[in-house]
mmCIF file of C-alpha atoms in Angstrom:
data_model
loop_
_atom_site.group_PDB
_atom_site.id
_atom_site.type_symbol
_atom_site.label_atom_id
_atom_site.label_comp_id
_atom_site.label_asym_id
_atom_site.label_seq_id
_atom_site.Cartn_x
_atom_site.Cartn_y
_atom_site.Cartn_z
ATOM 1 C CA MET V 1 -7.893 -10.660 -6.833
ATOM 2 C CA ASN V 2 -4.434 -9.752 -5.773
ATOM 3 C CA PRO V 3 -1.524 -11.367 -7.941
ATOM 4 C CA ALA V 4 -0.329 -13.420 -4.937
ATOM 5 C CA GLY V 5 -3.879 -14.722 -4.507
ATOM 6 C CA HIS V 6 -4.075 -16.027 -8.301
ATOM 7 C CA PRO V 7 -4.203 -19.938 -8.017
ATOM 8 C CA ALA V 8 -1.054 -20.560 -10.319
ATOM 9 C CA ASN V 9 0.775 -18.065 -8.510
ATOM 10 C CA GLY V 10 -0.144 -19.335 -5.126
ATOM 11 C CA LEU V 11 1.020 -22.878 -6.247
ATOM 12 C CA ALA V 12 4.550 -21.511 -7.894
ATOM 13 C CA LYS V 13 4.982 -19.576 -4.565
ATOM 14 C CA ARG V 14 4.247 -22.513 -2.364
ATOM 15 C CA LEU V 15 6.554 -24.862 -4.390
ATOM 16 C CA PHE V 16 9.140 -22.092 -4.112
ATOM 17 C CA ASP V 17 8.737 -22.093 -0.369
ATOM 18 C CA VAL V 18 8.799 -25.860 -0.075
ATOM 19 C CA VAL V 19 11.920 -25.982 -1.866
ATOM 20 C CA VAL V 20 13.870 -23.437 -0.370
ATOM 21 C CA SER V 21 12.855 -23.939 3.278
ATOM 22 C CA ALA V 22 13.658 -27.747 2.911
ATOM 23 C CA VAL V 23 17.161 -27.302 1.525
ATOM 24 C CA ALA V 24 17.696 -24.258 4.105
ATOM 25 C CA LEU V 25 16.929 -26.673 7.051
ATOM 26 C CA VAL V 26 19.303 -29.217 5.859
ATOM 27 C CA VAL V 27 22.151 -26.807 5.091
ATOM 28 C CA LEU V 28 21.523 -24.758 8.405
ATOM 29 C CA ALA V 29 21.140 -27.895 10.464
ATOM 30 C CA PRO V 30 24.196 -27.645 12.367
ATOM 31 C CA VAL V 31 23.546 -24.112 13.137
ATOM 32 C CA ILE V 32 20.275 -24.806 14.332
ATOM 33 C CA ALA V 33 21.534 -27.531 16.638
ATOM 34 C CA VAL V 34 24.208 -25.426 18.037
ATOM 35 C CA LEU V 35 21.693 -22.531 18.776
ATOM 36 C CA ALA V 36 19.101 -24.898 20.512
ATOM 37 C CA MET V 37 22.182 -26.019 22.812
ATOM 38 C CA MET V 38 23.130 -22.512 23.434
ATOM 39 C CA VAL V 39 19.524 -21.612 24.305
ATOM 40 C CA ALA V 40 19.189 -24.479 26.591
ATOM 41 C CA VAL V 41 22.265 -23.766 28.465
ATOM 42 C CA LEU V 42 22.045 -20.010 28.717
ATOM 43 C CA LEU V 43 18.277 -19.766 28.906
ATOM 44 C CA GLY V 44 16.976 -23.277 30.041
ATOM 45 C CA ARG V 45 14.072 -24.944 28.823
ATOM 46 C CA PRO V 46 11.820 -24.866 26.645
ATOM 47 C CA VAL V 47 14.395 -23.964 23.960
ATOM 48 C CA ILE V 48 11.482 -23.232 21.428
ATOM 49 C CA PHE V 49 8.990 -20.479 21.908
ATOM 50 C CA ARG V 50 5.625 -21.257 20.600
ATOM 51 C CA GLN V 51 2.786 -18.899 20.339
ATOM 52 C CA SER V 52 -0.673 -18.741 18.223
ATOM 53 C CA ARG V 53 -0.429 -16.258 15.352
ATOM 54 C CA PRO V 54 -2.879 -15.460 12.460
ATOM 55 C CA GLY V 55 -1.766 -16.568 9.274
ATOM 56 C CA ARG V 56 -3.714 -16.390 5.713
ATOM 57 C CA GLU V 57 -7.155 -14.984 6.259
ATOM 58 C CA GLY V 58 -6.477 -14.858 9.945
ATOM 59 C CA ARG V 59 -6.314 -18.631 10.633
ATOM 60 C CA PRO V 60 -4.268 -19.256 13.875
ATOM 61 C CA PHE V 61 -1.125 -21.421 13.720
ATOM 62 C CA GLU V 62 1.709 -22.213 16.062
ATOM 63 C CA LEU V 63 4.688 -19.968 15.426
ATOM 64 C CA LEU V 64 8.125 -21.374 16.112
ATOM 65 C CA LYS V 65 11.032 -19.338 17.289
ATOM 66 C CA PHE V 66 14.183 -19.787 19.588
ATOM 67 C CA ARG V 67 13.447 -18.384 22.885
ATOM 68 C CA THR V 68 15.073 -14.858 23.707
ATOM 69 C CA MET V 69 13.739 -14.179 27.285
ATOM 70 C CA GLU V 70 14.182 -15.497 30.639
ATOM 71 C CA HIS V 71 11.110 -16.602 32.726
ATOM 72 C CA GLN V 72 10.902 -13.856 35.128
ATOM 73 C CA ALA V 73 8.014 -12.901 37.203
ATOM 74 C CA GLY V 74 7.345 -9.193 38.490
ATOM 75 C CA PRO V 75 5.310 -8.237 41.333
ATOM 76 C CA GLY V 76 2.048 -10.214 41.952
ATOM 77 C CA GLY V 77 3.584 -13.129 39.970
ATOM 78 C CA ALA V 78 2.865 -11.543 36.590
ATOM 79 C CA SER V 79 5.535 -11.644 33.885
ATOM 80 C CA ALA V 80 8.340 -8.834 34.114
ATOM 81 C CA PRO V 81 8.312 -6.258 31.473
ATOM 82 C CA ASP V 82 9.936 -7.460 28.267
ATOM 83 C CA GLU V 83 13.089 -5.196 28.720
ATOM 84 C CA GLU V 84 13.948 -7.089 31.837
ATOM 85 C CA ARG V 85 13.295 -10.609 30.670
ATOM 86 C CA LEU V 86 15.399 -9.977 27.228
ATOM 87 C CA THR V 87 19.000 -11.286 27.835
ATOM 88 C CA ARG V 88 21.900 -10.243 26.202
ATOM 89 C CA PHE V 89 22.086 -13.407 24.266
ATOM 90 C CA GLY V 90 18.461 -12.956 23.389
ATOM 91 C CA ARG V 91 19.144 -9.546 22.051
ATOM 92 C CA TRP V 92 21.930 -10.890 19.975
ATOM 93 C CA LEU V 93 19.513 -13.835 18.451
ATOM 94 C CA ARG V 94 17.108 -11.175 17.659
ATOM 95 C CA ALA V 95 19.621 -8.833 16.215
ATOM 96 C CA THR V 96 20.864 -11.602 13.836
ATOM 97 C CA SER V 97 17.503 -12.861 13.207
ATOM 98 C CA LEU V 98 18.572 -16.287 14.242
ATOM 99 C CA ASP V 99 15.851 -16.625 16.544
ATOM 100 C CA GLU V 100 13.579 -16.891 13.492
ATOM 101 C CA LEU V 101 15.079 -20.086 11.939
ATOM 102 C CA PRO V 102 12.696 -22.501 13.338
ATOM 103 C CA GLU V 103 10.113 -20.489 11.275
ATOM 104 C CA LEU V 104 11.354 -22.531 8.347
ATOM 105 C CA LEU V 105 9.428 -25.458 9.742
ATOM 106 C CA ASN V 106 6.160 -23.365 9.586
ATOM 107 C CA VAL V 107 6.892 -22.697 6.025
ATOM 108 C CA LEU V 108 7.741 -26.070 5.173
ATOM 109 C CA ARG V 109 4.469 -27.163 6.929
ATOM 110 C CA GLY V 110 2.456 -24.468 4.838
ATOM 111 C CA GLU V 111 1.632 -22.444 7.759
ATOM 112 C CA MET V 112 3.986 -19.373 6.498
ATOM 113 C CA SER V 113 5.717 -18.234 3.559
ATOM 114 C CA LEU V 114 9.564 -17.098 3.233
ATOM 115 C CA VAL V 115 8.104 -13.608 2.271
ATOM 116 C CA GLY V 116 4.809 -12.059 3.456
ATOM 117 C CA PRO V 117 3.405 -9.704 6.036
ATOM 118 C CA ARG V 118 4.779 -10.799 9.490
ATOM 119 C CA PRO V 119 2.363 -12.595 11.670
ATOM 120 C CA LEU V 120 1.390 -10.479 14.530
ATOM 121 C CA LEU V 121 -0.742 -11.158 17.614
ATOM 122 C CA LEU V 122 -4.108 -12.876 17.613
ATOM 123 C CA ASP V 123 -5.406 -10.001 19.773
ATOM 124 C CA TYR V 124 -4.611 -7.640 16.846
ATOM 125 C CA LEU V 125 -7.341 -9.013 14.590
ATOM 126 C CA PRO V 126 -10.270 -6.980 15.723
ATOM 127 C CA LEU V 127 -8.365 -3.770 15.856
ATOM 128 C CA TYR V 128 -7.348 -3.492 12.144
ATOM 129 C CA THR V 129 -9.403 -1.298 9.951
ATOM 130 C CA PRO V 130 -10.603 -3.149 6.767
ATOM 131 C CA GLU V 131 -7.559 -1.915 4.474
ATOM 132 C CA GLN V 132 -5.367 -3.131 7.223
ATOM 133 C CA ALA V 133 -7.039 -6.605 7.407
ATOM 134 C CA ARG V 134 -5.976 -7.231 3.859
ATOM 135 C CA ARG V 135 -2.415 -7.800 5.078
ATOM 136 C CA HIS V 136 -4.111 -11.209 5.585
ATOM 137 C CA ASP V 137 -4.756 -11.897 2.023
ATOM 138 C CA VAL V 138 -1.560 -13.656 1.704
ATOM 139 C CA PRO V 139 0.105 -15.986 3.846
ATOM 140 C CA ALA V 140 2.434 -14.663 6.585
ATOM 141 C CA GLY V 141 6.114 -14.313 6.101
ATOM 142 C CA ILE V 142 9.379 -14.979 7.896
ATOM 143 C CA THR V 143 10.274 -11.461 6.160
ATOM 144 C CA GLY V 144 8.300 -8.967 4.094
ATOM 145 C CA TRP V 145 8.210 -5.523 2.427
ATOM 146 C CA ALA V 146 7.875 -3.797 5.877
ATOM 147 C CA GLN V 147 10.761 -5.479 7.420
ATOM 148 C CA VAL V 148 13.148 -4.517 4.636
ATOM 149 C CA ASN V 149 11.719 -0.841 4.834
ATOM 150 C CA GLY V 150 12.052 -0.099 8.513
ATOM 151 C CA ARG V 151 11.283 -3.235 10.283
ATOM 152 C CA ASN V 152 10.341 -2.232 13.773
ATOM 153 C CA ALA V 153 11.716 1.245 13.425
ATOM 154 C CA ILE V 154 8.709 2.410 11.746
ATOM 155 C CA ASN V 155 4.986 2.960 13.280
ATOM 156 C CA TRP V 156 2.276 0.591 12.707
ATOM 157 C CA ASN V 157 0.410 2.667 10.148
ATOM 158 C CA GLU V 158 3.518 2.732 7.965
ATOM 159 C CA LYS V 159 4.270 -1.107 8.566
ATOM 160 C CA PHE V 160 0.610 -2.093 7.567
ATOM 161 C CA ALA V 161 0.654 0.170 4.623
ATOM 162 C CA LEU V 162 3.678 -1.566 3.372
ATOM 163 C CA ASP V 163 2.115 -4.905 4.096
ATOM 164 C CA VAL V 164 -0.938 -4.067 1.899
ATOM 165 C CA TRP V 165 1.280 -2.631 -0.798
ATOM 166 C CA TYR V 166 3.157 -6.079 -1.129
ATOM 167 C CA VAL V 167 -0.223 -7.822 -1.354
ATOM 168 C CA ASP V 168 -1.225 -5.587 -4.175
ATOM 169 C CA HIS V 169 2.196 -5.865 -5.921
ATOM 170 C CA TRP V 170 3.319 -9.256 -5.269
ATOM 171 C CA SER V 171 5.691 -11.073 -7.876
ATOM 172 C CA PHE V 172 8.690 -13.669 -7.958
ATOM 173 C CA ALA V 173 11.081 -10.903 -8.419
ATOM 174 C CA LEU V 174 9.572 -8.777 -5.662
ATOM 175 C CA ASP V 175 10.058 -11.789 -3.324
ATOM 176 C CA LEU V 176 13.638 -12.304 -4.482
ATOM 177 C CA ARG V 177 14.307 -8.487 -4.072
ATOM 178 C CA ILE V 178 12.999 -8.674 -0.704
ATOM 179 C CA LEU V 179 15.002 -11.961 0.391
ATOM 180 C CA VAL V 180 18.248 -10.421 -0.896
ATOM 181 C CA MET V 181 17.471 -6.969 0.900
ATOM 182 C CA THR V 182 16.660 -8.938 4.213
ATOM 183 C CA ALA V 183 20.192 -10.547 4.024
ATOM 184 C CA VAL V 184 21.678 -7.064 3.821
ATOM 185 C CA LYS V 185 19.323 -5.452 6.681
ATOM 186 C CA VAL V 186 20.548 -8.526 8.702
ATOM 187 C CA LEU V 187 23.983 -8.107 8.206
ATOM 188 C CA ARG V 188 23.877 -4.159 9.128
ATOM 189 C CA ALA V 189 21.308 -5.021 11.882
ATOM 190 C CA GLU V 190 18.997 -2.243 10.867
ATOM 191 C CA GLY V 191 15.628 -1.384 12.449
ATOM 192 C CA ILE V 192 15.723 -4.069 15.116
ATOM 193 C CA ASN V 193 13.792 -2.015 17.725
ATOM 194 C CA GLN V 194 12.041 1.226 18.038
ATOM 195 C CA PRO V 195 14.280 3.806 19.509
ATOM 196 C CA GLY V 196 14.312 3.370 23.370
ATOM 197 C CA ARG V 197 12.660 0.025 23.068
ATOM 198 C CA ALA V 198 13.627 -3.559 23.533
ATOM 199 C CA THR V 199 10.662 -4.766 21.844
ATOM 200 C CA GLN V 200 7.885 -3.668 19.504
ATOM 201 C CA GLU V 201 5.226 -1.707 21.182
ATOM 202 C CA ARG V 202 1.672 -3.168 21.097
ATOM 203 C CA PHE V 203 -0.757 -2.086 18.527
ATOM 204 C CA THR V 204 -3.855 -0.609 20.101
ATOM 205 C CA GLY V 205 -5.702 0.354 16.907
ATOM 206 C CA SER V 206 -6.122 3.152 14.274
ATOM 207 C CA ALA V 207 -8.731 5.799 13.908
ATOM 208 C CA ARG V 208 -11.185 4.462 11.508
#
């Protein structure tokens, strides 16, 4: 059993998540309210982007984020490319990670943790190798070991290897280290996107 999967450790990690996310939601309530109004004015409604993502053991939940893209259709009525829909304001939200603040509600509800592998798309689940799938042995996180070691600037294989390393080496000290490193990375706006891309490229599977 991985360290984070031990019942006692899991309970302690959950308690930490509840306390910190609850306090953060109270302290950051004015910031969240202002951002919600800005999204409503600059991007329109809905203010919150909702999407099903896999959490622990691949169980789906509804991820909450501030919208960063416009509703824009391309030829044939399909959505335009992300690069065209992502606004300047949306880029700023992503660069500062402020678009992630609604995920504190996901943490409070027990669907996510403050620290853990990022929840990706449900479509990716059948594409993982057995080793990569181990990233779902722990709750998904707002930030994680992969996010502070390259974020979106590294390739998928590197990202998944870092996620699995976290699963095998979890500790409270590591979580605290990741939270501090996350704050530094956000302030420096490091690793937001892959070179030449506005968003992360899709995962299409690894050689097995």
